[in-house]
């Protein structure tokens, strides 16, 4: 059984959150540049230019891409042949978050209680940790600081099986278009179809992390991704919501078997600063 | 695209009334920050008939919760936050002379009516362009509600802060007028 020290997990989480907040993914950067070339709206073009410049400044100077450095969300794949030693796993993750947000000059946006107190926890914890046990003796850690300008525009709907493809398509397009300028377009739209309420939401969040330009391996879903993307971009919302062709950069769908009576669909919206970083230890 | 206009704060109602939706502006001078929690406190003071900690007359408010500044930097990354959350608190500030808001996203009908009545504009800054915008912030002080951390009211001294007039004092709204030009039915 391979042993991994809790401290290694803490340090890895810390580095990943700092990296994710400073450096935009190459896939997103490339797509932004392509869209900047193509964008027909003059205002839209100038906004895409600002976004590209912003991402370059942040990476070069190692400062936050966006001031909303998000709630700390982690997807962890834990090999079943790994033993964590020298500390508590969850505490190591939270300590990594604490140190990243303090030492990395990142904004701490977590509040203690959602309804009554709403006091800042001052260290951006607790992190939201999703753990999956997988074969092997490695740990894959994927972090995604999630800002709430876009998170607030997300939605979930329990469709009927009879609603079918059209029902899914309409709901996803409607959610993205209704969000308008609020989630900082151009956006990345994560969609989870199937499972249960929580499974659909989790898939939608995971879908936002798929590299821009990579499609669902099932060609029917890949086609649906493309069709929904085109529909959203027909809205004219454009960069910053000020008009143009580039409203969304990608629509990524994940799917899972579900109950005979249901068709859950979750839409998780992410802004153009779709920050994430991952590593394997 | 509209004209490129330089504005110096504080501004008069006449100056604000000249700004039109679609104008690109570069703002220089003092701007105040404020978001959810700070707005809530300001409105409580107004409701209790007490003085505000800041004189907003002729001033602009920027909806932002900046990231902490790295050593050697005046400001941390500081892009706009979503404005509609401040809608329930905005009109009383317009009554007290606030001449502009800087944020991103839609505003309520009440806010737009208030802007028309008192003469104020709503500027959009590019969501997420926080590192770029921070370059225009030269000096930062906390002026009220220090306990709120990133949500405290800060006084920024800015030079050529980039923004677009999204809603002008006549209620013309770029969020409504621009997308239909690119809509494909």
PDB file of C-alpha atoms in Angstrom, chain A residues 3-168:
ATOM      1  CA  UNK A   3       1.658   5.926   1.637  1.00  0.00           C
ATOM      2  CA  UNK A   4       1.134   9.607   0.967  1.00  0.00           C
ATOM      3  CA  UNK A   5       1.715  12.195   3.635  1.00  0.00           C
ATOM      4  CA  UNK A   6      -1.121  14.601   4.416  1.00  0.00           C
ATOM      5  CA  UNK A   7       1.370  17.432   4.102  1.00  0.00           C
ATOM      6  CA  UNK A   8       1.999  16.560   0.445  1.00  0.00           C
ATOM      7  CA  UNK A   9      -1.737  16.832  -0.172  1.00  0.00           C
ATOM      8  CA  UNK A  10      -1.843  20.202   1.569  1.00  0.00           C
ATOM      9  CA  UNK A  11       1.050  21.580  -0.483  1.00  0.00           C
ATOM     10  CA  UNK A  12      -0.404  20.245  -3.733  1.00  0.00           C
ATOM     11  CA  UNK A  13      -3.817  21.794  -3.061  1.00  0.00           C
ATOM     12  CA  UNK A  14      -2.172  25.100  -2.209  1.00  0.00           C
ATOM     13  CA  UNK A  15      -0.107  25.203  -5.411  1.00  0.00           C
ATOM     14  CA  UNK A  16      -3.051  24.204  -7.578  1.00  0.00           C
ATOM     15  CA  UNK A  17      -5.374  26.905  -6.254  1.00  0.00           C
ATOM     16  CA  UNK A  18      -2.749  29.580  -6.767  1.00  0.00           C
ATOM     17  CA  UNK A  19      -1.970  28.340 -10.274  1.00  0.00           C
ATOM     18  CA  UNK A  20      -5.639  28.054 -11.260  1.00  0.00           C
ATOM     19  CA  UNK A  21      -6.323  31.608 -10.096  1.00  0.00           C
ATOM     20  CA  UNK A  22      -3.338  33.138 -11.916  1.00  0.00           C
ATOM     21  CA  UNK A  23      -3.063  31.270 -15.197  1.00  0.00           C
ATOM     22  CA  UNK A  24      -5.888  30.743 -17.676  1.00  0.00           C
ATOM     23  CA  UNK A  25      -6.064  27.382 -19.463  1.00  0.00           C
ATOM     24  CA  UNK A  26      -4.326  27.240 -22.852  1.00  0.00           C
ATOM     25  CA  UNK A  27      -7.510  25.895 -24.453  1.00  0.00           C
ATOM     26  CA  UNK A  28      -9.546  28.886 -23.270  1.00  0.00           C
ATOM     27  CA  UNK A  29      -6.848  31.396 -24.211  1.00  0.00           C
ATOM     28  CA  UNK A  30      -6.639  29.918 -27.707  1.00  0.00           C
ATOM     29  CA  UNK A  31     -10.403  29.965 -28.133  1.00  0.00           C
ATOM     30  CA  UNK A  32     -10.638  33.582 -26.936  1.00  0.00           C
ATOM     31  CA  UNK A  33      -8.049  34.565 -29.558  1.00  0.00           C
ATOM     32  CA  UNK A  34      -9.936  32.734 -32.309  1.00  0.00           C
ATOM     33  CA  UNK A  35     -13.176  34.422 -31.322  1.00  0.00           C
ATOM     34  CA  UNK A  36     -11.467  37.811 -31.179  1.00  0.00           C
ATOM     35  CA  UNK A  37     -10.501  37.340 -34.831  1.00  0.00           C
ATOM     36  CA  UNK A  38     -14.013  36.280 -35.789  1.00  0.00           C
ATOM     37  CA  UNK A  39     -16.162  38.603 -33.681  1.00  0.00           C
ATOM     38  CA  UNK A  40     -18.231  40.943 -35.841  1.00  0.00           C
ATOM     39  CA  UNK A  41     -19.275  43.398 -33.150  1.00  0.00           C
ATOM     40  CA  UNK A  42     -16.785  46.163 -32.597  1.00  0.00           C
ATOM     41  CA  UNK A  43     -17.665  46.490 -28.907  1.00  0.00           C
ATOM     42  CA  UNK A  44     -17.586  42.688 -28.576  1.00  0.00           C
ATOM     43  CA  UNK A  45     -14.159  42.606 -30.159  1.00  0.00           C
ATOM     44  CA  UNK A  46     -12.835  45.276 -27.796  1.00  0.00           C
ATOM     45  CA  UNK A  47     -14.148  43.330 -24.810  1.00  0.00           C
ATOM     46  CA  UNK A  48     -12.519  40.103 -25.984  1.00  0.00           C
ATOM     47  CA  UNK A  49      -9.292  42.052 -26.408  1.00  0.00           C
ATOM     48  CA  UNK A  50      -9.536  43.301 -22.813  1.00  0.00           C
ATOM     49  CA  UNK A  51     -10.133  39.751 -21.595  1.00  0.00           C
ATOM     50  CA  UNK A  52      -7.117  38.408 -23.511  1.00  0.00           C
ATOM     51  CA  UNK A  53      -4.913  41.226 -22.208  1.00  0.00           C
ATOM     52  CA  UNK A  54      -6.216  40.604 -18.708  1.00  0.00           C
ATOM     53  CA  UNK A  55      -5.316  36.921 -18.876  1.00  0.00           C
ATOM     54  CA  UNK A  56      -1.830  37.802 -20.122  1.00  0.00           C
ATOM     55  CA  UNK A  57      -1.258  40.332 -17.312  1.00  0.00           C
ATOM     56  CA  UNK A  58      -2.481  37.884 -14.659  1.00  0.00           C
ATOM     57  CA  UNK A  59      -0.207  35.064 -15.850  1.00  0.00           C
ATOM     58  CA  UNK A  60       2.821  37.279 -16.297  1.00  0.00           C
ATOM     59  CA  UNK A  61       2.542  39.158 -13.020  1.00  0.00           C
ATOM     60  CA  UNK A  62       1.136  36.213 -11.112  1.00  0.00           C
ATOM     61  CA  UNK A  63      -1.970  37.957  -9.861  1.00  0.00           C
ATOM     62  CA  UNK A  64      -5.605  36.833  -9.828  1.00  0.00           C
ATOM     63  CA  UNK A  65      -7.350  36.667 -13.231  1.00  0.00           C
ATOM     64  CA  UNK A  66     -10.594  37.758 -11.568  1.00  0.00           C
ATOM     65  CA  UNK A  67     -11.154  39.370  -8.173  1.00  0.00           C
ATOM     66  CA  UNK A  68     -13.768  36.722  -7.438  1.00  0.00           C
ATOM     67  CA  UNK A  69     -11.321  33.961  -6.693  1.00  0.00           C
ATOM     68  CA  UNK A  70     -14.291  31.785  -5.900  1.00  0.00           C
ATOM     69  CA  UNK A  71     -15.400  29.117  -3.531  1.00  0.00           C
ATOM     70  CA  UNK A  72     -12.802  26.341  -3.398  1.00  0.00           C
ATOM     71  CA  UNK A  73     -14.167  23.275  -5.190  1.00  0.00           C
ATOM     72  CA  UNK A  74     -12.145  20.064  -5.567  1.00  0.00           C
ATOM     73  CA  UNK A  75     -12.665  16.849  -7.490  1.00  0.00           C
ATOM     74  CA  UNK A  76     -10.408  14.195  -6.052  1.00  0.00           C
ATOM     75  CA  UNK A  77      -9.844  10.712  -7.426  1.00  0.00           C
ATOM     76  CA  UNK A  78      -8.422   8.681  -4.590  1.00  0.00           C
ATOM     77  CA  UNK A  79      -6.688   5.427  -5.494  1.00  0.00           C
ATOM     78  CA  UNK A  80      -7.930   2.590  -3.283  1.00  0.00           C
ATOM     79  CA  UNK A  81      -4.351   1.441  -2.670  1.00  0.00           C
ATOM     80  CA  UNK A  82      -3.319   4.740  -1.103  1.00  0.00           C
ATOM     81  CA  UNK A  83      -2.982   5.262   2.602  1.00  0.00           C
ATOM     82  CA  UNK A  84      -2.937   8.805   3.917  1.00  0.00           C
ATOM     83  CA  UNK A  85      -0.479   9.202   6.774  1.00  0.00           C
ATOM     84  CA  UNK A  86       0.567  11.998   9.092  1.00  0.00           C
ATOM     85  CA  UNK A  87      -2.735  13.832   9.307  1.00  0.00           C
ATOM     86  CA  UNK A  88      -6.389  14.165   8.479  1.00  0.00           C
ATOM     87  CA  UNK A  89      -7.135  14.155   4.743  1.00  0.00           C
ATOM     88  CA  UNK A  90      -9.947  16.733   4.736  1.00  0.00           C
ATOM     89  CA  UNK A  91      -8.038  19.003   7.081  1.00  0.00           C
ATOM     90  CA  UNK A  92      -4.990  18.796   4.783  1.00  0.00           C
ATOM     91  CA  UNK A  93      -7.151  19.911   1.849  1.00  0.00           C
ATOM     92  CA  UNK A  94      -8.647  22.784   3.843  1.00  0.00           C
ATOM     93  CA  UNK A  95      -5.231  23.840   5.102  1.00  0.00           C
ATOM     94  CA  UNK A  96      -4.020  23.910   1.486  1.00  0.00           C
ATOM     95  CA  UNK A  97      -6.936  26.191   0.594  1.00  0.00           C
ATOM     96  CA  UNK A  98      -6.231  28.432   3.595  1.00  0.00           C
ATOM     97  CA  UNK A  99      -2.588  28.866   2.639  1.00  0.00           C
ATOM     98  CA  UNK A 100      -3.325  29.400  -1.064  1.00  0.00           C
ATOM     99  CA  UNK A 101      -5.850  32.156  -0.408  1.00  0.00           C
ATOM    100  CA  UNK A 102      -3.669  33.887   2.155  1.00  0.00           C
ATOM    101  CA  UNK A 103      -0.206  33.533   0.598  1.00  0.00           C
ATOM    102  CA  UNK A 104      -1.505  33.930  -2.960  1.00  0.00           C
ATOM    103  CA  UNK A 105      -3.336  37.229  -2.250  1.00  0.00           C
ATOM    104  CA  UNK A 106      -6.641  35.714  -3.298  1.00  0.00           C
ATOM    105  CA  UNK A 107      -9.984  37.077  -2.162  1.00  0.00           C
ATOM    106  CA  UNK A 108     -11.653  35.126   0.597  1.00  0.00           C
ATOM    107  CA  UNK A 109     -15.304  34.843  -0.325  1.00  0.00           C
ATOM    108  CA  UNK A 110     -16.711  32.113   1.937  1.00  0.00           C
ATOM    109  CA  UNK A 111     -19.307  32.934   4.617  1.00  0.00           C
ATOM    110  CA  UNK A 112     -20.030  30.807   7.690  1.00  0.00           C
ATOM    111  CA  UNK A 113     -23.776  30.497   7.401  1.00  0.00           C
ATOM    112  CA  UNK A 114     -25.748  30.994   4.190  1.00  0.00           C
ATOM    113  CA  UNK A 115     -28.885  32.548   5.661  1.00  0.00           C
ATOM    114  CA  UNK A 116     -28.472  34.123   9.066  1.00  0.00           C
ATOM    115  CA  UNK A 117     -24.896  35.022   9.973  1.00  0.00           C
ATOM    116  CA  UNK A 118     -23.116  35.356   6.620  1.00  0.00           C
ATOM    117  CA  UNK A 119     -19.828  36.094   8.425  1.00  0.00           C
ATOM    118  CA  UNK A 120     -16.689  35.736   6.335  1.00  0.00           C
ATOM    119  CA  UNK A 121     -14.714  32.673   7.404  1.00  0.00           C
ATOM    120  CA  UNK A 122     -11.576  34.726   6.646  1.00  0.00           C
ATOM    121  CA  UNK A 123      -9.691  31.846   5.015  1.00  0.00           C
ATOM    122  CA  UNK A 124     -12.009  30.741   2.190  1.00  0.00           C
ATOM    123  CA  UNK A 125     -12.744  27.431   3.883  1.00  0.00           C
ATOM    124  CA  UNK A 126     -14.562  25.114   4.064  1.00  0.00           C
ATOM    125  CA  UNK A 127     -13.688  23.746   0.649  1.00  0.00           C
ATOM    126  CA  UNK A 128     -16.279  21.763  -1.277  1.00  0.00           C
ATOM    127  CA  UNK A 129     -14.672  18.357  -1.708  1.00  0.00           C
ATOM    128  CA  UNK A 130     -15.904  15.618  -4.041  1.00  0.00           C
ATOM    129  CA  UNK A 131     -14.071  12.334  -3.620  1.00  0.00           C
ATOM    130  CA  UNK A 132     -14.258   9.322  -5.896  1.00  0.00           C
ATOM    131  CA  UNK A 133     -12.492   6.087  -5.031  1.00  0.00           C
ATOM    132  CA  UNK A 134     -10.704   4.636  -8.061  1.00  0.00           C
ATOM    133  CA  UNK A 135      -8.343   1.687  -8.657  1.00  0.00           C
ATOM    134  CA  UNK A 136      -4.617   2.264  -8.219  1.00  0.00           C
ATOM    135  CA  UNK A 137      -2.235   3.944  -5.817  1.00  0.00           C
ATOM    136  CA  UNK A 138      -2.312   7.528  -6.999  1.00  0.00           C
ATOM    137  CA  UNK A 139      -4.374  10.583  -6.094  1.00  0.00           C
ATOM    138  CA  UNK A 140      -5.627  12.927  -8.810  1.00  0.00           C
ATOM    139  CA  UNK A 141      -6.484  16.358  -7.520  1.00  0.00           C
ATOM    140  CA  UNK A 142      -8.450  18.777  -9.668  1.00  0.00           C
ATOM    141  CA  UNK A 143      -9.258  22.171  -8.232  1.00  0.00           C
ATOM    142  CA  UNK A 144     -11.679  24.757  -9.533  1.00  0.00           C
ATOM    143  CA  UNK A 145     -12.145  28.119  -7.826  1.00  0.00           C
ATOM    144  CA  UNK A 146     -15.767  28.923  -8.699  1.00  0.00           C
ATOM    145  CA  UNK A 147     -16.943  32.503  -8.932  1.00  0.00           C
ATOM    146  CA  UNK A 148     -20.561  33.276  -8.207  1.00  0.00           C
ATOM    147  CA  UNK A 149     -21.361  35.787 -10.943  1.00  0.00           C
ATOM    148  CA  UNK A 150     -21.806  32.765 -13.160  1.00  0.00           C
ATOM    149  CA  UNK A 151     -22.696  30.182 -10.485  1.00  0.00           C
ATOM    150  CA  UNK A 152     -25.777  32.251  -9.592  1.00  0.00           C
ATOM    151  CA  UNK A 153     -27.072  31.873 -13.149  1.00  0.00           C
ATOM    152  CA  UNK A 154     -27.095  28.060 -13.005  1.00  0.00           C
ATOM    153  CA  UNK A 155     -30.314  26.026 -12.975  1.00  0.00           C
ATOM    154  CA  UNK A 156     -31.705  22.532 -12.574  1.00  0.00           C
ATOM    155  CA  UNK A 157     -34.910  21.049 -13.905  1.00  0.00           C
ATOM    156  CA  UNK A 158     -36.534  17.668 -13.600  1.00  0.00           C
ATOM    157  CA  UNK A 159     -37.849  17.116 -17.119  1.00  0.00           C
ATOM    158  CA  UNK A 160     -40.249  14.344 -18.127  1.00  0.00           C
ATOM    159  CA  UNK A 161     -38.909  11.564 -20.342  1.00  0.00           C
ATOM    160  CA  UNK A 162     -41.376  12.772 -22.985  1.00  0.00           C
ATOM    161  CA  UNK A 163     -39.655  16.185 -23.063  1.00  0.00           C
ATOM    162  CA  UNK A 164     -36.774  14.474 -24.845  1.00  0.00           C
ATOM    163  CA  UNK A 165     -34.012  16.163 -26.796  1.00  0.00           C
ATOM    164  CA  UNK A 166     -36.077  19.268 -27.504  1.00  0.00           C
ATOM    165  CA  UNK A 167     -36.895  19.705 -23.833  1.00  0.00           C
ATOM    166  CA  UNK A 168     -33.224  19.502 -22.893  1.00  0.00           C
TER     167      UNK A 168
END
